[in-house]
PDB file of C-alpha atoms and ligand atoms in Angstrom:
ATOM      1  CA  MET A 215      -3.234 145.995 105.145  1.00 51.00           C
ATOM      2  CA  ALA A 216      -0.613 147.072 107.683  1.00 59.00           C
ATOM      3  CA  GLY A 217      -0.623 150.560 108.491  1.00 68.00           C
ATOM      4  CA  SER A 218       2.385 152.800 107.710  1.00 86.00           C
ATOM      5  CA  ALA A 219       3.773 152.402 111.294  1.00 90.00           C
ATOM      6  CA  GLU A 220       3.751 148.485 110.899  1.00 91.00           C
ATOM      7  CA  LEU A 221       5.482 148.935 107.474  1.00 93.00           C
ATOM      8  CA  GLN A 222       8.073 151.254 108.940  1.00 95.00           C
ATOM      9  CA  ASP A 223       8.703 148.787 111.764  1.00 96.00           C
ATOM     10  CA  LEU A 224       9.188 145.899 109.373  1.00 97.00           C
ATOM     11  CA  ARG A 225      11.559 148.018 107.260  1.00 97.00           C
ATOM     12  CA  ALA A 226      13.477 148.742 110.590  1.00 97.00           C
ATOM     13  CA  ARG A 227      13.524 145.160 111.633  1.00 97.00           C
ATOM     14  CA  LEU A 228      14.830 144.176 108.086  1.00 97.00           C
ATOM     15  CA  ALA A 229      17.477 146.797 108.052  1.00 96.00           C
ATOM     16  CA  ARG A 230      19.111 145.764 111.506  1.00 96.00           C
ATOM     17  CA  ALA A 231      18.448 141.890 111.141  1.00 97.00           C
ATOM     18  CA  GLN A 232      21.611 139.964 111.374  1.00 94.00           C
ATOM     19  CA  SER A 233      19.925 137.212 109.158  1.00 97.00           C
ATOM     20  CA  VAL A 234      16.954 137.362 106.749  1.00 98.00           C
ATOM     21  CA  VAL A 235      15.227 134.667 105.048  1.00 98.00           C
ATOM     22  CA  VAL A 236      12.569 135.412 102.270  1.00 98.00           C
ATOM     23  CA  LEU A 237      10.042 132.810 100.927  1.00 98.00           C
ATOM     24  CA  THR A 238       8.378 133.439  97.690  1.00 98.00           C
ATOM     25  CA  GLY A 239       5.709 131.971  95.503  1.00 98.00           C
ATOM     26  CA  ALA A 240       3.803 132.407  92.367  1.00 98.00           C
ATOM     27  CA  GLY A 241       2.313 135.841  93.597  1.00 98.00           C
ATOM     28  CA  ILE A 242       5.674 137.714  93.336  1.00 98.00           C
ATOM     29  CA  SER A 243       5.619 136.912  89.504  1.00 98.00           C
ATOM     30  CA  ALA A 244       2.129 137.728  88.952  1.00 97.00           C
ATOM     31  CA  ASP A 245       3.023 141.143  88.342  1.00 97.00           C
ATOM     32  CA  SER A 246       5.302 140.102  85.676  1.00 98.00           C
ATOM     33  CA  GLY A 247       2.667 138.284  83.978  1.00 97.00           C
ATOM     34  CA  VAL A 248       3.338 134.765  84.975  1.00 97.00           C
ATOM     35  CA  HIS A 249       0.367 132.758  86.029  1.00 95.00           C
ATOM     36  CA  THR A 250      -0.253 131.716  89.505  1.00 95.00           C
ATOM     37  CA  PHE A 251      -1.554 128.294  90.450  1.00 94.00           C
ATOM     38  CA  ARG A 252      -4.710 128.779  92.608  1.00 93.00           C
ATOM     39  CA  GLY A 253      -5.892 132.291  91.932  1.00 83.00           C
ATOM     40  CA  ALA A 254      -8.854 133.154  89.546  1.00 81.00           C
ATOM     41  CA  ASP A 255      -6.659 132.462  86.591  1.00 82.00           C
ATOM     42  CA  GLY A 256      -4.560 130.000  88.440  1.00 92.00           C
ATOM     43  CA  LEU A 257      -3.219 127.184  86.260  1.00 92.00           C
ATOM     44  CA  TRP A 258      -4.746 124.587  88.486  1.00 91.00           C
ATOM     45  CA  ARG A 259      -8.098 126.178  87.721  1.00 87.00           C
ATOM     46  CA  ASN A 260      -7.858 125.208  84.107  1.00 86.00           C
ATOM     47  CA  PHE A 261      -5.592 122.092  84.273  1.00 89.00           C
ATOM     48  CA  ARG A 262      -5.291 118.884  86.240  1.00 90.00           C
ATOM     49  CA  ALA A 263      -1.898 118.753  87.984  1.00 90.00           C
ATOM     50  CA  GLU A 264      -2.232 114.858  87.996  1.00 89.00           C
ATOM     51  CA  ASP A 265      -2.243 114.979  84.202  1.00 90.00           C
ATOM     52  CA  LEU A 266       0.739 117.317  83.807  1.00 94.00           C
ATOM     53  CA  ALA A 267       2.767 117.621  86.902  1.00 96.00           C
ATOM     54  CA  THR A 268       3.463 114.077  88.282  1.00 96.00           C
ATOM     55  CA  PRO A 269       6.041 111.314  87.331  1.00 97.00           C
ATOM     56  CA  GLU A 270       2.928 109.087  86.357  1.00 97.00           C
ATOM     57  CA  ALA A 271       1.587 111.614  83.798  1.00 97.00           C
ATOM     58  CA  PHE A 272       5.194 111.901  82.362  1.00 97.00           C
ATOM     59  CA  ALA A 273       5.368 108.103  82.244  1.00 97.00           C
ATOM     60  CA  ARG A 274       2.059 107.866  80.622  1.00 96.00           C
ATOM     61  CA  ASP A 275       2.292 110.642  78.089  1.00 96.00           C
ATOM     62  CA  PRO A 276       5.519 112.640  77.890  1.00 97.00           C
ATOM     63  CA  ARG A 277       4.517 114.362  74.800  1.00 96.00           C
ATOM     64  CA  LEU A 278       1.288 115.981  76.548  1.00 96.00           C
ATOM     65  CA  VAL A 279       3.511 117.003  79.540  1.00 96.00           C
ATOM     66  CA  TRP A 280       6.301 118.585  77.344  1.00 97.00           C
ATOM     67  CA  GLU A 281       3.650 120.304  75.118  1.00 96.00           C
ATOM     68  CA  TRP A 282       2.270 121.967  78.381  1.00 96.00           C
ATOM     69  CA  TYR A 283       5.769 122.914  79.632  1.00 96.00           C
ATOM     70  CA  ASN A 284       6.540 124.303  76.040  1.00 96.00           C
ATOM     71  CA  TRP A 285       3.549 126.595  76.446  1.00 96.00           C
ATOM     72  CA  ARG A 286       4.650 127.653  79.747  1.00 97.00           C
ATOM     73  CA  ARG A 287       8.317 128.299  78.651  1.00 97.00           C
ATOM     74  CA  GLU A 288       6.939 130.366  75.638  1.00 97.00           C
ATOM     75  CA  LEU A 289       4.858 132.603  78.014  1.00 97.00           C
ATOM     76  CA  ILE A 290       7.633 132.870  80.735  1.00 98.00           C
ATOM     77  CA  ALA A 291      10.387 133.630  78.062  1.00 98.00           C
ATOM     78  CA  THR A 292       8.394 136.871  77.403  1.00 97.00           C
ATOM     79  CA  THR A 293       8.318 137.898  81.053  1.00 98.00           C
ATOM     80  CA  ARG A 294      10.872 140.089  82.864  1.00 98.00           C
ATOM     81  CA  PRO A 295      11.532 140.666  86.756  1.00 98.00           C
ATOM     82  CA  ASN A 296       9.502 143.293  88.318  1.00 98.00           C
ATOM     83  CA  PRO A 297      10.155 145.727  91.176  1.00 98.00           C
ATOM     84  CA  ALA A 298       9.738 143.158  93.820  1.00 98.00           C
ATOM     85  CA  HIS A 299      12.321 140.741  92.323  1.00 98.00           C
ATOM     86  CA  HIS A 300      14.627 143.850  92.048  1.00 98.00           C
ATOM     87  CA  ALA A 301      14.090 145.019  95.645  1.00 98.00           C
ATOM     88  CA  LEU A 302      15.036 141.496  97.050  1.00 98.00           C
ATOM     89  CA  VAL A 303      18.327 141.665  95.030  1.00 98.00           C
ATOM     90  CA  GLU A 304      19.007 144.976  97.070  1.00 98.00           C
ATOM     91  CA  MET A 305      17.788 143.334 100.270  1.00 98.00           C
ATOM     92  CA  GLU A 306      20.488 140.521  99.661  1.00 98.00           C
ATOM     93  CA  ARG A 307      23.070 143.054  98.969  1.00 97.00           C
ATOM     94  CA  ARG A 308      22.424 144.974 102.199  1.00 96.00           C
ATOM     95  CA  ALA A 309      21.712 141.950 104.593  1.00 95.00           C
ATOM     96  CA  GLN A 310      24.540 140.554 106.698  1.00 95.00           C
ATOM     97  CA  ARG A 311      23.076 136.970 106.130  1.00 97.00           C
ATOM     98  CA  PHE A 312      20.253 136.505 103.580  1.00 98.00           C
ATOM     99  CA  TRP A 313      18.549 133.551 102.145  1.00 98.00           C
ATOM    100  CA  LEU A 314      15.928 133.474  99.331  1.00 98.00           C
ATOM    101  CA  ILE A 315      13.787 130.394  99.099  1.00 98.00           C
ATOM    102  CA  THR A 316      11.617 130.308  96.012  1.00 98.00           C
ATOM    103  CA  GLN A 317       8.788 127.844  94.992  1.00 98.00           C
ATOM    104  CA  ASN A 318       8.768 129.513  91.494  1.00 98.00           C
ATOM    105  CA  VAL A 319      10.384 127.813  88.544  1.00 98.00           C
ATOM    106  CA  ASP A 320      10.365 130.791  86.350  1.00 98.00           C
ATOM    107  CA  GLY A 321      13.891 131.729  87.000  1.00 98.00           C
ATOM    108  CA  LEU A 322      12.831 135.441  87.428  1.00 98.00           C
ATOM    109  CA  HIS A 323      14.821 135.772  90.722  1.00 98.00           C
ATOM    110  CA  ARG A 324      18.054 134.667  88.928  1.00 98.00           C
ATOM    111  CA  ASP A 325      17.402 137.037  86.015  1.00 98.00           C
ATOM    112  CA  ALA A 326      17.052 139.917  88.381  1.00 98.00           C
ATOM    113  CA  GLY A 327      20.355 139.095  90.004  1.00 98.00           C
ATOM    114  CA  SER A 328      19.677 137.142  93.218  1.00 98.00           C
ATOM    115  CA  GLU A 329      22.413 134.860  94.071  1.00 98.00           C
ATOM    116  CA  THR A 330      22.008 133.262  97.670  1.00 97.00           C
ATOM    117  CA  LEU A 331      18.853 131.286  96.766  1.00 97.00           C
ATOM    118  CA  SER A 332      17.302 127.798  96.624  1.00 97.00           C
ATOM    119  CA  GLU A 333      14.807 127.130  93.847  1.00 98.00           C
ATOM    120  CA  ILE A 334      13.170 124.364  95.777  1.00 98.00           C
ATOM    121  CA  HIS A 335      10.812 123.300  93.003  1.00 98.00           C
ATOM    122  CA  GLY A 336      13.372 123.510  90.238  1.00 98.00           C
ATOM    123  CA  ASN A 337      13.609 125.842  87.259  1.00 98.00           C
ATOM    124  CA  ILE A 338      11.725 125.572  84.096  1.00 98.00           C
ATOM    125  CA  TRP A 339      14.925 126.314  81.927  1.00 98.00           C
ATOM    126  CA  MET A 340      16.641 123.268  83.275  1.00 98.00           C
ATOM    127  CA  VAL A 341      16.151 119.779  81.894  1.00 98.00           C
ATOM    128  CA  ARG A 342      17.180 116.413  83.498  1.00 98.00           C
ATOM    129  CA  CYS A 343      17.932 112.968  81.654  1.00 98.00           C
ATOM    130  CA  THR A 344      15.628 110.227  82.856  1.00 98.00           C
ATOM    131  CA  GLY A 345      18.585 107.965  81.714  1.00 97.00           C
ATOM    132  CA  CYS A 346      21.693 109.168  82.912  1.00 98.00           C
ATOM    133  CA  GLY A 347      20.454 111.894  85.438  1.00 97.00           C
ATOM    134  CA  GLN A 348      22.572 114.797  83.767  1.00 97.00           C
ATOM    135  CA  ILE A 349      21.220 118.082  84.536  1.00 97.00           C
ATOM    136  CA  SER A 350      21.630 120.833  81.958  1.00 97.00           C
ATOM    137  CA  GLU A 351      20.299 124.370  81.172  1.00 97.00           C
ATOM    138  CA  ASN A 352      18.103 124.469  77.858  1.00 97.00           C
ATOM    139  CA  ARG A 353      16.474 127.744  76.903  1.00 96.00           C
ATOM    140  CA  GLN A 354      15.123 126.484  73.543  1.00 96.00           C
ATOM    141  CA  VAL A 355      11.754 127.855  72.901  1.00 96.00           C
ATOM    142  CA  PRO A 356       9.920 125.809  71.766  1.00 94.00           C
ATOM    143  CA  ILE A 357      11.980 122.817  72.824  1.00 95.00           C
ATOM    144  CA  PRO A 358      11.908 119.997  70.195  1.00 94.00           C
ATOM    145  CA  ILE A 359       9.340 117.325  71.374  1.00 89.00           C
ATOM    146  CA  LEU A 360      10.456 114.808  72.530  1.00 94.00           C
ATOM    147  CA  PRO A 361      13.907 116.218  73.715  1.00 97.00           C
ATOM    148  CA  SER A 362      16.789 113.841  74.155  1.00 97.00           C
ATOM    149  CA  CYS A 363      20.159 113.720  76.217  1.00 97.00           C
ATOM    150  CA  SER A 364      23.241 114.849  74.183  1.00 94.00           C
ATOM    151  CA  ALA A 365      25.127 112.412  76.276  1.00 95.00           C
ATOM    152  CA  CYS A 366      23.250 109.127  76.274  1.00 97.00           C
ATOM    153  CA  GLN A 367      19.983 109.787  73.983  1.00 97.00           C
ATOM    154  CA  GLY A 368      17.849 109.242  77.086  1.00 98.00           C
ATOM    155  CA  LEU A 369      14.609 111.143  77.342  1.00 98.00           C
ATOM    156  CA  LEU A 370      14.864 114.626  78.879  1.00 98.00           C
ATOM    157  CA  ARG A 371      12.383 115.749  81.433  1.00 98.00           C
ATOM    158  CA  PRO A 372      11.847 119.144  83.073  1.00 98.00           C
ATOM    159  CA  HIS A 373      14.009 119.682  86.176  1.00 98.00           C
ATOM    160  CA  ILE A 374      11.157 120.480  88.224  1.00 98.00           C
ATOM    161  CA  VAL A 375       9.910 118.880  91.420  1.00 98.00           C
ATOM    162  CA  TRP A 376       6.396 117.301  90.556  1.00 97.00           C
ATOM    163  CA  PHE A 377       3.773 116.264  92.974  1.00 95.00           C
ATOM    164  CA  GLY A 378       4.673 112.946  94.767  1.00 95.00           C
ATOM    165  CA  GLU A 379       8.224 113.659  94.427  1.00 97.00           C
ATOM    166  CA  SER A 380      10.799 114.940  97.159  1.00 96.00           C
ATOM    167  CA  LEU A 381      12.772 118.128  97.259  1.00 97.00           C
ATOM    168  CA  ALA A 382      16.491 117.803  96.701  1.00 96.00           C
ATOM    169  CA  GLN A 383      18.175 117.098 100.076  1.00 97.00           C
ATOM    170  CA  ARG A 384      20.460 120.041  99.797  1.00 96.00           C
ATOM    171  CA  ASP A 385      17.686 122.326  99.203  1.00 96.00           C
ATOM    172  CA  LEU A 386      15.969 121.115 102.293  1.00 96.00           C
ATOM    173  CA  ASP A 387      19.106 121.311 104.349  1.00 96.00           C
ATOM    174  CA  GLN A 388      19.960 124.851 103.288  1.00 96.00           C
ATOM    175  CA  SER A 389      16.313 126.088 103.856  1.00 97.00           C
ATOM    176  CA  ASP A 390      16.304 124.366 107.375  1.00 96.00           C
ATOM    177  CA  ALA A 391      19.539 125.984 108.460  1.00 97.00           C
ATOM    178  CA  ALA A 392      18.418 129.445 107.195  1.00 97.00           C
ATOM    179  CA  LEU A 393      15.119 129.124 108.777  1.00 98.00           C
ATOM    180  CA  GLU A 394      16.445 128.050 112.137  1.00 97.00           C
ATOM    181  CA  SER A 395      18.664 130.856 112.582  1.00 96.00           C
ATOM    182  CA  CYS A 396      16.719 133.809 110.912  1.00 97.00           C
ATOM    183  CA  GLU A 397      15.774 136.913 112.588  1.00 98.00           C
ATOM    184  CA  VAL A 398      13.350 138.012 110.119  1.00 98.00           C
ATOM    185  CA  MET A 399      11.297 135.920 107.724  1.00 98.00           C
ATOM    186  CA  LEU A 400       9.376 137.498 104.839  1.00 98.00           C
ATOM    187  CA  ILE A 401       6.890 135.373 103.129  1.00 98.00           C
ATOM    188  CA  ILE A 402       5.741 136.944  99.703  1.00 98.00           C
ATOM    189  CA  GLY A 403       3.079 135.695  97.348  1.00 98.00           C
ATOM    190  CA  THR A 404       2.311 132.055  98.280  1.00 98.00           C
ATOM    191  CA  SER A 405      -0.896 130.517  99.333  1.00 97.00           C
ATOM    192  CA  GLY A 406       1.161 128.369 101.912  1.00 96.00           C
ATOM    193  CA  VAL A 407      -0.654 125.127 101.119  1.00 96.00           C
ATOM    194  CA  VAL A 408       2.138 123.161  99.266  1.00 95.00           C
ATOM    195  CA  TYR A 409       4.467 121.224 101.707  1.00 95.00           C
ATOM    196  CA  PRO A 410       7.199 121.370 102.590  1.00 96.00           C
ATOM    197  CA  ALA A 411       7.239 125.148 102.122  1.00 97.00           C
ATOM    198  CA  ALA A 412       3.926 125.411 103.870  1.00 97.00           C
ATOM    199  CA  SER A 413       5.860 124.348 107.170  1.00 97.00           C
ATOM    200  CA  PHE A 414       8.576 126.959 106.794  1.00 98.00           C
ATOM    201  CA  ALA A 415       6.690 129.791 108.503  1.00 98.00           C
ATOM    202  CA  PRO A 416       5.987 127.773 111.542  1.00 97.00           C
ATOM    203  CA  VAL A 417       9.642 126.594 111.742  1.00 97.00           C
ATOM    204  CA  ALA A 418      10.931 130.144 111.592  1.00 98.00           C
ATOM    205  CA  LYS A 419       8.372 131.379 114.273  1.00 97.00           C
ATOM    206  CA  GLN A 420       9.116 128.426 116.495  1.00 97.00           C
ATOM    207  CA  ALA A 421      12.922 129.438 116.226  1.00 97.00           C
ATOM    208  CA  GLY A 422      12.088 132.981 117.454  1.00 97.00           C
ATOM    209  CA  ALA A 423      11.968 134.888 114.115  1.00 98.00           C
ATOM    210  CA  PHE A 424       9.656 137.843 113.334  1.00 98.00           C
ATOM    211  CA  VAL A 425       7.579 136.607 110.428  1.00 98.00           C
ATOM    212  CA  ALA A 426       5.894 139.006 107.824  1.00 98.00           C
ATOM    213  CA  GLU A 427       3.577 138.194 104.988  1.00 98.00           C
ATOM    214  CA  VAL A 428       3.124 140.194 101.887  1.00 98.00           C
ATOM    215  CA  ASN A 429       0.050 138.867 100.023  1.00 97.00           C
ATOM    216  CA  LEU A 430      -3.102 140.065  98.252  1.00 97.00           C
ATOM    217  CA  ASP A 431      -5.329 137.615 100.151  1.00 96.00           C
ATOM    218  CA  PRO A 432      -5.427 135.959 103.588  1.00 96.00           C
ATOM    219  CA  THR A 433      -3.577 132.579 103.788  1.00 97.00           C
ATOM    220  CA  PRO A 434      -3.148 129.855 106.314  1.00 96.00           C
ATOM    221  CA  ASN A 435       0.148 131.769 107.258  1.00 96.00           C
ATOM    222  CA  SER A 436      -1.828 134.991 108.009  1.00 96.00           C
ATOM    223  CA  ASP A 437      -2.790 133.678 111.450  1.00 95.00           C
ATOM    224  CA  LEU A 438       0.648 132.867 112.479  1.00 96.00           C
ATOM    225  CA  VAL A 439       2.420 135.860 111.358  1.00 98.00           C
ATOM    226  CA  ASP A 440       3.559 138.955 113.309  1.00 98.00           C
ATOM    227  CA  VAL A 441       2.482 141.277 110.498  1.00 97.00           C
ATOM    228  CA  THR A 442       0.680 141.097 107.242  1.00 96.00           C
ATOM    229  CA  ILE A 443       1.079 143.428 104.376  1.00 96.00           C
ATOM    230  CA  ARG A 444      -1.742 143.320 102.078  1.00 95.00           C
ATOM    231  CA  GLY A 445      -1.071 144.490  98.654  1.00 96.00           C
ATOM    232  CA  ARG A 446       0.723 143.692  95.291  1.00 97.00           C
ATOM    233  CA  ALA A 447       4.235 142.411  95.717  1.00 98.00           C
ATOM    234  CA  SER A 448       5.725 144.850  93.088  1.00 98.00           C
ATOM    235  CA  ASP A 449       4.008 147.758  94.923  1.00 97.00           C
ATOM    236  CA  THR A 450       4.857 146.773  98.469  1.00 97.00           C
ATOM    237  CA  VAL A 451       8.139 144.868  98.548  1.00 98.00           C
ATOM    238  CA  PRO A 452      10.028 148.062  97.321  1.00 98.00           C
ATOM    239  CA  LEU A 453       8.808 149.876 100.264  1.00 97.00           C
ATOM    240  CA  LEU A 454      10.555 147.531 102.727  1.00 97.00           C
ATOM    241  CA  LEU A 455      13.823 148.723 101.659  1.00 96.00           C
TER     242      LEU A 455
HETATM  243  P1  OAD B 118      -0.354 129.926  94.531  1.00 63.93           P
HETATM  244  O1  OAD B 118      -0.985 130.202  92.998  1.00 63.93           O
HETATM  245  O2  OAD B 118      -0.998 128.761  95.074  1.00 63.93           O
HETATM  246  O3  OAD B 118      -0.682 131.141  95.338  1.00 63.93           O
HETATM  247  C1  OAD B 118      -0.202 132.616  94.864  1.00 63.93           C
HETATM  248  C2  OAD B 118      -0.482 133.347  96.069  1.00 63.93           C
HETATM  249  O4  OAD B 118      -0.155 134.671  95.676  1.00 63.93           O
HETATM  250  C3  OAD B 118      -1.899 133.581  96.596  1.00 63.93           C
HETATM  251  O5  OAD B 118      -1.967 133.552  97.920  1.00 63.93           O
HETATM  252  C4  OAD B 118      -2.362 134.997  95.882  1.00 63.93           C
HETATM  253  O6  OAD B 118      -3.295 135.686  96.852  1.00 63.93           O
HETATM  254  C5  OAD B 118      -1.132 135.753  96.021  1.00 63.93           C
HETATM  255  N1  OAD B 118      -0.973 136.659  95.022  1.00 63.93           N
HETATM  256  C6  OAD B 118      -1.339 136.691  93.739  1.00 63.93           C
HETATM  257  N2  OAD B 118      -0.998 137.845  93.097  1.00 63.93           N
HETATM  258  C7  OAD B 118      -0.162 138.344  93.873  1.00 63.93           C
HETATM  259  C8  OAD B 118       0.439 139.746  93.703  1.00 63.93           C
HETATM  260  N3  OAD B 118       0.506 140.481  92.712  1.00 63.93           N
HETATM  261  N4  OAD B 118       1.039 140.268  94.935  1.00 63.93           N
HETATM  262  C9  OAD B 118       1.190 139.545  95.963  1.00 63.93           C
HETATM  263  N5  OAD B 118       0.465 138.342  96.222  1.00 63.93           N
HETATM  264  C10 OAD B 118      -0.251 137.859  95.160  1.00 63.93           C
HETATM  265  O7  OAD B 118       1.105 129.791  94.175  1.00 63.93           O
HETATM  266  P2  OAD B 118       2.187 129.049  95.241  1.00 63.93           P
HETATM  267  O8  OAD B 118       1.899 129.264  96.607  1.00 63.93           O
HETATM  268  O9  OAD B 118       3.664 129.592  94.697  1.00 63.93           O
HETATM  269  O10 OAD B 118       4.370 123.689  92.611  1.00 63.93           O
HETATM  270  O11 OAD B 118       2.184 127.470  94.955  1.00 63.93           O
HETATM  271  C11 OAD B 118       2.998 126.829  95.398  1.00 63.93           C
HETATM  272  C12 OAD B 118       3.266 125.444  94.353  1.00 63.93           C
HETATM  273  O12 OAD B 118       2.067 125.103  93.990  1.00 63.93           O
HETATM  274  C13 OAD B 118       3.956 126.058  93.312  1.00 63.93           C
HETATM  275  O13 OAD B 118       5.422 126.179  93.345  1.00 63.93           O
HETATM  276  C14 OAD B 118       3.690 124.903  92.174  1.00 63.93           C
HETATM  277  C15 OAD B 118       2.226 124.612  92.458  1.00 63.93           C
HETATM  278  O14 OAD B 118       1.779 123.316  92.218  1.00 63.93           O
HETATM  279  C16 OAD B 118       5.281 123.322  91.314  1.00 63.93           C
HETATM  280  O15 OAD B 118       5.387 123.904  90.289  1.00 63.93           O
HETATM  281  C17 OAD B 118       5.969 122.069  91.814  1.00 63.93           C
END
């Protein structure tokens, strides 16, 4: 855990930085009651990703995949942004240049009011037609299984980046540009093992940024960052304002 001097130093750096990038993972939403993936109760402890979160799994058994996403949609629908999400909205408001990159698909950053963000793994409330490719918002809980496209009747899938799929080029370009030019990078609640997000801290560090991590546990990023704040995101992120 960083001492209060380190916390104060980070707060001062954030306040005067010309450009701030924040990368978030499931840990920031854990305090809202959303499952993480790799913790003690993490989703990938109880489910096999290859059965549920790959294009092959969806081609094999779209019903099973939709049932799983329906379960997650039901849980996430009951959650609300926590003080860490709200603090990042305020950070965005105060910063000269700010970019939020989230791996989370729960939409809680948007619900809190964040505007300059890339949801690089997609959003659980968006669906995409496997036929015509149309992307639309769908907040039905539960969503009728199997859902079909209103334009072409094709099968809808969650608009989420699954294992083995590439991120949208626009998200990669926006993230790269922000990381290459940021003065301070803040990494919150990610295990830092899923690429390409796992490479973002090294990119920012290489480009000369001051990099800080907020996490309950050590991660592969911990050795690289300039300061680590050990604690729950909802307790610690508001202290950085
Ligand atoms: P993980 O579940 O891998 O990691 C969550 C991290 O948050 C861990 O390092 C925890 O120690 C930390 N953590 C847990 N609770 C916390 C809290 N209250 N405050 C601060 N930190 C906390 O989640 P991600 O790194 O987001 O992909 O996982 C990356 C991707 O893997 C996800 O986006 C998902 C998954 O497969 C897709 O859905 C496409």
